XYZ file of C-alpha atoms in Angstrom:
467
model
C 130.451 8.389 -119.507
C 131.197 5.996 -116.620
C 129.182 2.945 -115.585
C 129.100 0.373 -112.799
C 131.309 -2.200 -114.543
C 131.555 -4.535 -111.551
C 127.820 -4.702 -110.858
C 128.178 -4.486 -107.078
C 124.888 -2.647 -106.576
C 122.217 -5.375 -106.804
C 118.445 -5.270 -106.749
C 117.437 -8.477 -108.596
C 119.553 -11.189 -107.001
C 117.951 -14.052 -108.916
C 118.703 -12.594 -112.352
C 121.977 -13.060 -114.288
C 123.412 -9.805 -115.625
C 121.725 -9.120 -118.966
C 124.831 -7.418 -120.374
C 126.429 -10.869 -120.720
C 123.514 -12.164 -122.809
C 124.003 -12.549 -126.574
C 120.519 -11.229 -127.361
C 119.874 -14.099 -129.767
C 116.225 -15.152 -130.363
C 114.816 -18.023 -128.290
C 117.462 -17.550 -125.594
C 117.483 -15.752 -122.248
C 120.287 -14.603 -119.937
C 119.425 -17.484 -117.590
C 119.475 -20.101 -120.369
C 122.826 -18.916 -121.698
C 124.276 -18.785 -118.209
C 123.274 -22.411 -117.653
C 124.904 -23.309 -120.972
C 128.040 -21.569 -119.723
C 128.175 -23.554 -116.466
C 127.541 -26.810 -118.317
C 130.397 -26.048 -120.715
C 132.762 -25.194 -117.854
C 131.838 -28.407 -116.025
C 132.507 -30.407 -119.191
C 136.078 -29.094 -119.054
C 136.586 -30.263 -115.473
C 136.232 -26.864 -113.812
C 133.789 -25.214 -111.415
C 131.919 -21.901 -111.376
C 131.874 -19.659 -108.313
C 129.654 -16.560 -108.308
C 130.417 -13.396 -106.352
C 127.228 -12.616 -104.400
C 126.429 -9.235 -102.832
C 123.817 -9.703 -100.118
C 125.245 -7.074 -97.783
C 123.518 -4.065 -99.381
C 121.195 -3.121 -102.232
C 121.000 -0.471 -104.932
C 118.453 1.477 -102.853
C 121.469 2.894 -100.920
C 120.751 5.334 -98.066
C 117.788 7.528 -97.156
C 118.502 9.687 -100.220
C 118.473 6.743 -102.612
C 115.657 5.459 -104.842
C 112.770 3.308 -103.661
C 112.910 0.302 -105.989
C 111.516 -2.674 -104.072
C 112.554 -3.676 -100.544
C 112.273 -0.159 -99.092
C 108.730 0.120 -100.401
C 107.708 -3.378 -99.257
C 108.967 -3.254 -95.649
C 111.830 -0.880 -94.965
C 112.321 -1.824 -91.301
C 112.205 -5.544 -92.056
C 114.766 -5.640 -94.861
C 117.316 -3.101 -93.623
C 119.312 -2.375 -90.479
C 118.090 1.039 -89.300
C 119.836 3.219 -86.762
C 118.507 2.858 -83.241
C 119.069 6.550 -82.608
C 117.090 7.573 -85.701
C 115.133 4.901 -87.664
C 114.858 7.306 -90.585
C 118.554 6.633 -91.218
C 120.368 3.457 -92.202
C 123.285 1.646 -90.653
C 126.084 1.790 -93.188
C 128.508 -1.033 -92.315
C 129.086 -1.588 -96.043
C 130.077 1.900 -97.195
C 127.269 1.664 -99.766
C 124.461 3.302 -97.792
C 122.515 0.386 -96.316
C 122.778 -3.172 -94.956
C 120.380 -6.064 -95.459
C 119.072 -7.583 -92.212
C 119.562 -11.338 -92.625
C 118.512 -11.960 -89.037
C 114.906 -11.502 -90.233
C 113.276 -14.783 -91.385
C 111.807 -13.382 -94.610
C 115.067 -11.721 -95.627
C 116.942 -14.920 -94.866
C 114.386 -16.898 -96.866
C 114.934 -14.655 -99.889
C 118.694 -15.133 -99.689
C 118.493 -18.910 -99.236
C 115.984 -19.273 -102.092
C 118.269 -17.192 -104.282
C 121.357 -19.285 -103.507
C 119.521 -22.541 -104.193
C 118.257 -21.069 -107.473
C 121.821 -20.353 -108.598
C 122.899 -23.891 -107.708
C 119.908 -25.944 -108.837
C 118.709 -23.931 -111.834
C 121.819 -22.116 -113.011
C 124.366 -24.790 -112.121
C 126.972 -22.930 -110.084
C 129.239 -24.763 -107.646
C 129.693 -22.152 -104.970
C 129.758 -18.543 -103.898
C 132.086 -15.793 -102.731
C 130.234 -13.481 -100.337
C 131.106 -9.798 -100.489
C 131.608 -8.130 -97.068
C 130.464 -11.350 -95.428
C 130.445 -10.164 -91.765
C 127.382 -8.041 -92.581
C 125.495 -11.259 -93.294
C 126.140 -12.474 -89.746
C 125.391 -9.280 -87.792
C 122.573 -9.292 -85.242
C 120.556 -6.338 -83.995
C 120.764 -4.408 -81.763
C 124.256 -3.096 -82.249
C 125.167 -5.294 -85.190
C 127.577 -7.621 -83.402
C 129.097 -10.361 -85.564
C 127.884 -13.833 -84.594
C 129.556 -16.987 -85.952
C 126.257 -18.799 -85.240
C 124.041 -16.190 -86.879
C 120.879 -17.337 -88.711
C 122.478 -17.070 -92.159
C 125.501 -19.197 -91.243
C 123.299 -21.721 -89.414
C 120.878 -21.935 -92.335
C 123.733 -22.601 -94.778
C 125.153 -25.332 -92.512
C 121.878 -27.285 -92.342
C 120.868 -26.897 -95.984
C 121.324 -30.201 -97.898
C 122.218 -28.338 -101.117
C 124.176 -25.291 -100.005
C 126.213 -26.991 -97.282
C 127.976 -29.001 -99.997
C 128.855 -25.916 -102.063
C 132.111 -24.010 -102.082
C 131.625 -21.115 -99.639
C 134.120 -18.233 -99.575
C 133.890 -15.231 -97.249
C 135.397 -11.815 -97.682
C 135.864 -11.659 -93.887
C 135.672 -7.929 -93.269
C 133.352 -4.940 -93.468
C 133.466 -1.439 -91.986
C 131.050 -2.138 -89.128
C 131.932 -2.503 -85.433
C 134.678 -5.096 -85.033
C 134.482 -5.588 -88.770
C 137.704 -7.574 -89.307
C 136.830 -11.272 -88.733
C 139.570 -13.236 -90.499
C 139.524 -16.853 -89.362
C 136.186 -16.599 -87.552
C 133.846 -18.188 -90.087
C 132.596 -21.742 -89.478
C 134.392 -24.958 -90.487
C 133.865 -25.692 -94.170
C 134.155 -22.032 -95.163
C 137.113 -20.539 -97.017
C 138.190 -16.951 -96.387
C 140.114 -14.325 -98.302
C 143.426 -13.883 -96.471
C 144.666 -10.333 -96.930
C 147.435 -10.962 -94.393
C 148.984 -13.390 -96.866
C 148.814 -10.646 -99.517
C 150.421 -8.000 -97.315
C 153.126 -10.354 -96.021
C 154.204 -11.450 -99.498
C 154.257 -7.879 -100.801
C 156.202 -6.620 -97.795
C 158.658 -9.549 -97.901
C 159.483 -9.593 -101.610
C 159.151 -5.912 -102.496
C 160.397 -4.109 -99.394
C 161.947 -6.698 -97.037
C 159.695 -5.061 -94.449
C 158.650 -8.276 -92.698
C 160.696 -11.152 -91.380
C 161.133 -14.834 -92.113
C 158.715 -15.868 -89.361
C 155.785 -13.965 -90.851
C 156.678 -15.206 -94.340
C 156.846 -18.828 -93.151
C 153.605 -18.561 -91.182
C 151.639 -17.275 -94.176
C 153.309 -19.657 -96.641
C 152.367 -22.629 -94.450
C 148.639 -21.846 -94.366
C 148.241 -19.192 -91.634
C 147.652 -21.667 -88.810
C 147.234 -18.834 -86.322
C 144.006 -17.866 -88.068
C 142.692 -21.178 -89.398
C 143.993 -24.118 -87.342
C 140.943 -24.515 -85.123
C 137.597 -26.323 -85.142
C 138.822 -28.883 -87.660
C 139.607 -26.323 -90.353
C 142.299 -27.152 -92.925
C 145.021 -25.004 -94.543
C 142.781 -24.825 -97.619
C 140.501 -22.471 -95.649
C 143.037 -19.721 -96.374
C 142.381 -18.170 -99.783
C 145.805 -16.764 -100.590
C 146.204 -13.929 -103.061
C 148.661 -11.257 -104.120
C 146.154 -9.143 -106.048
C 142.364 -9.029 -106.436
C 139.838 -6.947 -108.347
C 140.170 -4.412 -105.521
C 143.560 -2.751 -105.909
C 146.442 -2.910 -108.357
C 146.920 -5.672 -110.892
C 150.210 -7.553 -110.534
C 151.819 -5.554 -113.324
C 150.694 -2.274 -111.767
C 151.853 -3.406 -108.322
C 155.368 -3.415 -109.778
C 154.920 -0.288 -111.940
C 153.351 2.315 -109.649
C 154.121 3.615 -106.179
C 150.921 5.666 -106.116
C 147.352 5.089 -107.321
C 146.322 6.890 -110.500
C 142.512 7.038 -110.309
C 141.753 10.427 -111.845
C 139.711 8.733 -114.584
C 137.174 7.750 -111.890
C 136.161 11.392 -111.437
C 136.826 11.579 -107.678
C 140.068 13.614 -107.794
C 142.179 10.515 -107.032
C 140.672 10.190 -103.544
C 139.057 6.779 -104.082
C 140.806 3.426 -103.867
C 143.231 2.172 -101.239
C 146.296 4.304 -100.515
C 148.304 1.589 -98.700
C 149.351 -0.771 -101.479
C 152.875 -1.937 -100.540
C 153.690 -1.527 -104.223
C 157.093 -0.875 -105.818
C 157.604 0.795 -109.186
C 161.195 -0.496 -109.548
C 162.522 2.979 -110.267
C 160.060 4.427 -112.802
C 156.428 5.384 -112.233
C 154.367 3.686 -114.934
C 155.348 2.309 -118.322
C 158.971 2.431 -119.422
C 161.340 1.006 -122.014
C 164.257 0.869 -119.543
C 165.531 -2.722 -119.870
C 166.837 -2.894 -116.287
C 163.497 -1.775 -114.842
C 161.551 -4.172 -117.070
C 163.848 -7.053 -116.088
C 163.356 -6.341 -112.388
C 159.579 -6.134 -112.776
C 159.496 -9.427 -114.685
C 161.687 -11.155 -112.091
C 159.543 -9.936 -109.183
C 156.347 -10.920 -111.030
C 157.592 -14.480 -111.314
C 158.717 -14.591 -107.686
C 155.352 -13.344 -106.386
C 153.387 -15.721 -108.614
C 155.494 -18.689 -107.537
C 155.182 -17.744 -103.857
C 151.408 -17.572 -104.281
C 150.884 -20.770 -106.260
C 153.275 -22.904 -104.211
C 152.106 -21.897 -100.711
C 149.865 -24.033 -98.515
C 146.232 -22.994 -98.845
C 143.910 -22.187 -101.740
C 145.561 -19.854 -104.275
C 143.509 -17.169 -106.015
C 144.899 -15.671 -109.227
C 143.474 -12.394 -110.515
C 142.367 -12.771 -114.131
C 144.822 -10.944 -116.343
C 147.832 -11.201 -114.045
C 149.042 -14.163 -116.074
C 148.814 -11.956 -119.185
C 150.621 -8.915 -117.793
C 147.417 -6.840 -117.720
C 147.691 -3.209 -116.617
C 144.963 -0.781 -115.522
C 147.391 2.122 -115.954
C 147.738 2.527 -112.207
C 143.981 2.588 -111.454
C 143.411 0.580 -108.272
C 139.639 1.067 -108.083
C 138.438 0.494 -111.635
C 134.818 -0.400 -110.776
C 133.491 2.295 -113.131
C 135.777 1.695 -116.116
C 133.985 -0.391 -118.744
C 136.710 0.278 -121.311
C 140.273 -0.660 -122.227
C 141.450 0.171 -118.698
C 139.807 -3.034 -117.461
C 139.270 -5.139 -120.582
C 141.781 -7.961 -120.966
C 143.856 -7.658 -124.118
C 144.511 -11.261 -125.152
C 146.344 -10.198 -128.320
C 149.048 -8.354 -126.363
C 149.397 -10.986 -123.648
C 152.860 -11.569 -122.195
C 153.502 -15.042 -123.617
C 156.545 -15.655 -121.404
C 154.600 -14.845 -118.247
C 151.641 -16.988 -119.347
C 153.956 -19.937 -119.982
C 155.564 -19.422 -116.578
C 152.199 -19.493 -114.778
C 151.256 -22.685 -116.631
C 154.569 -24.229 -115.566
C 154.070 -23.335 -111.893
C 150.509 -24.680 -111.911
C 151.720 -27.946 -113.435
C 154.383 -28.137 -110.726
C 151.751 -27.535 -108.032
C 149.687 -30.429 -109.377
C 152.755 -32.681 -109.359
C 154.133 -31.702 -105.942
C 151.465 -32.941 -103.526
C 153.305 -31.792 -100.343
C 153.219 -28.196 -101.596
C 149.409 -28.266 -101.623
C 148.715 -30.437 -98.593
C 145.244 -30.155 -97.059
C 146.617 -31.249 -93.667
C 148.584 -29.190 -91.185
C 152.252 -30.099 -90.963
C 153.202 -31.435 -87.494
C 155.251 -29.080 -85.352
C 157.225 -32.037 -83.953
C 157.145 -34.793 -86.597
C 157.672 -38.381 -85.460
C 160.254 -40.712 -87.075
C 159.001 -41.966 -90.428
C 156.399 -39.184 -90.634
C 156.253 -36.595 -93.440
C 157.748 -33.341 -92.221
C 158.110 -29.701 -93.161
C 161.516 -28.377 -92.123
C 162.756 -24.787 -92.179
C 166.486 -24.445 -92.868
C 168.999 -21.625 -92.938
C 170.910 -21.042 -96.196
C 173.753 -22.943 -94.485
C 171.500 -26.009 -94.334
C 170.912 -25.956 -90.557
C 167.518 -26.043 -88.778
C 166.246 -22.545 -88.103
C 166.881 -21.456 -84.516
C 165.226 -18.550 -82.706
C 168.104 -16.243 -83.587
C 167.747 -17.166 -87.262
C 164.042 -16.363 -87.270
C 164.678 -13.011 -85.610
C 167.834 -12.000 -87.482
C 167.279 -8.465 -88.817
C 167.907 -7.986 -92.498
C 167.872 -11.708 -93.330
C 165.324 -12.732 -95.941
C 166.590 -16.071 -97.251
C 165.762 -19.631 -96.199
C 165.172 -23.165 -97.446
C 161.933 -25.134 -97.002
C 162.336 -28.922 -97.086
C 159.309 -31.167 -97.566
C 160.507 -34.548 -96.279
C 158.647 -37.688 -97.293
C 159.090 -41.097 -95.634
C 160.714 -43.992 -97.457
C 161.383 -43.646 -101.171
C 158.738 -40.986 -101.836
C 159.780 -37.886 -103.724
C 160.983 -34.953 -101.653
C 160.704 -31.278 -102.479
C 162.909 -28.328 -101.656
C 161.990 -24.637 -101.972
C 164.774 -22.048 -101.804
C 163.785 -18.461 -101.072
C 166.011 -15.403 -101.479
C 164.242 -12.055 -101.200
C 167.494 -10.190 -100.550
C 169.055 -7.670 -102.900
C 172.215 -9.742 -103.290
C 173.012 -13.363 -104.097
C 172.974 -15.883 -101.227
C 175.019 -19.067 -100.998
C 172.928 -22.128 -100.087
C 174.163 -25.458 -98.789
C 171.758 -27.984 -100.292
C 170.554 -30.920 -98.121
C 172.055 -34.325 -99.005
C 170.460 -36.053 -101.985
C 170.208 -35.942 -105.757
C 168.276 -32.759 -106.371
C 166.931 -31.587 -109.716
C 166.112 -27.905 -110.182
C 162.524 -27.758 -111.454
C 161.738 -24.055 -111.270
C 163.830 -20.880 -111.058
C 162.007 -17.573 -111.105
C 165.142 -15.634 -112.031
C 165.592 -17.550 -115.326
C 162.803 -17.853 -117.863
C 164.219 -21.038 -119.353
C 164.006 -22.824 -116.027
C 160.599 -21.371 -115.328
C 159.095 -22.507 -118.606
C 160.875 -25.853 -118.902
C 160.362 -29.031 -116.919
C 163.224 -31.484 -117.317
C 165.253 -30.199 -114.377
C 168.945 -29.476 -113.854
C 171.193 -31.085 -111.219
C 171.809 -28.930 -108.147
C 175.300 -28.743 -106.706
C 175.858 -29.267 -102.980
C 176.719 -25.564 -102.669
C 174.694 -23.212 -104.831
C 174.735 -19.438 -105.269
C 171.183 -18.172 -105.674
C 170.475 -14.813 -107.388
C 168.631 -12.017 -105.569
C 164.831 -11.811 -105.310
C 164.250 -15.313 -106.617
C 162.557 -18.580 -105.683
C 163.725 -22.037 -106.715
C 161.997 -25.412 -106.486
C 163.855 -28.734 -106.660
C 162.777 -32.367 -106.407
C 164.829 -35.273 -105.137
């Protein structure tokens, strides 16, 4: 009774999924998909398609022969040098397409141009992208591989939004920060840092600051911008946001694999009860942490990615690998959406659009010059962070000041991930509190409240002020 809900086992890359088609006369899946992209563009948005060119539905040597295997097995797939009857399996799905071969590369490039020119998409996210840049023999990753070079020279595709999932399970498979300039990459280190910082206080202020400022250690090279870092707290792989704060363990029995599938290292926190509860204290803590994580995501430097349904409070009942659940485990229930949480997300997104320094596409200078915009890290006492402050064990509170020259608006972010309130000394100026994750009224409103020079900030909360 299970089915491949995600569709990550492709064989016809040029064809839109027919399950999304209405079935109406005189229409086709392709025609309706183009109508979809046109409608999205008319609303000022873009469409990015998740493409799986790393493997096919023919899987391993025990899988079916559907097309490529029967046409030219050795041309289309990476085969093992030790035994060409077997397949390299750097994807975990049985086989790997060999994009170093001209004809395979031609198929992929023709397919991508088809999705852009005929179907109207604006860009692509590439699943297990290192596989696409592996060269035989040995399958070493090459940042100048034929696929990446072909994309860079293509007059159509080089202008598209290109996003890499920068890891696979092949040799040296973790390649975060190693894709060419112009590419964006999923940044799982941002995810793990934010989860560890807010939920467990298991990482320090330095790691939190580094990830919140765009992960320069991974992306500040070859002319790349902070926007190259695709920041996320949750994705389709793993827990939803609600489940991240409701379950300590995965609950994947419905997948039929005895709860062995899915990731076991989730850095989740159930706030005292495993799963659903009507305990008001537990629900309040989960709601407060949800708002803090969402604000930390949407107000960090880089490109934020929000999992569909997190703004609604969607739960998969603890399933962190729901690829085979085409049912109410994965379907979004718009009727039962958490209206308070949805309003909060809208408020934070509006604040992100207003506060340009919080979404800068330039790296902040380490030593700003007089009259230059600056990003300053401050202790709760209002002093510049010193080495001892960065390394202080057990301290998880700081202020982030975005200074602007002249009369331009300044922004202040206060962070307290500790379990108790922290007293902050606010920098000089007339500051208005614009967002407070611990109070729904502040999170959903917009007028702002005056901040006192000395301010006690509640635990596990994030505030934003303008001045």
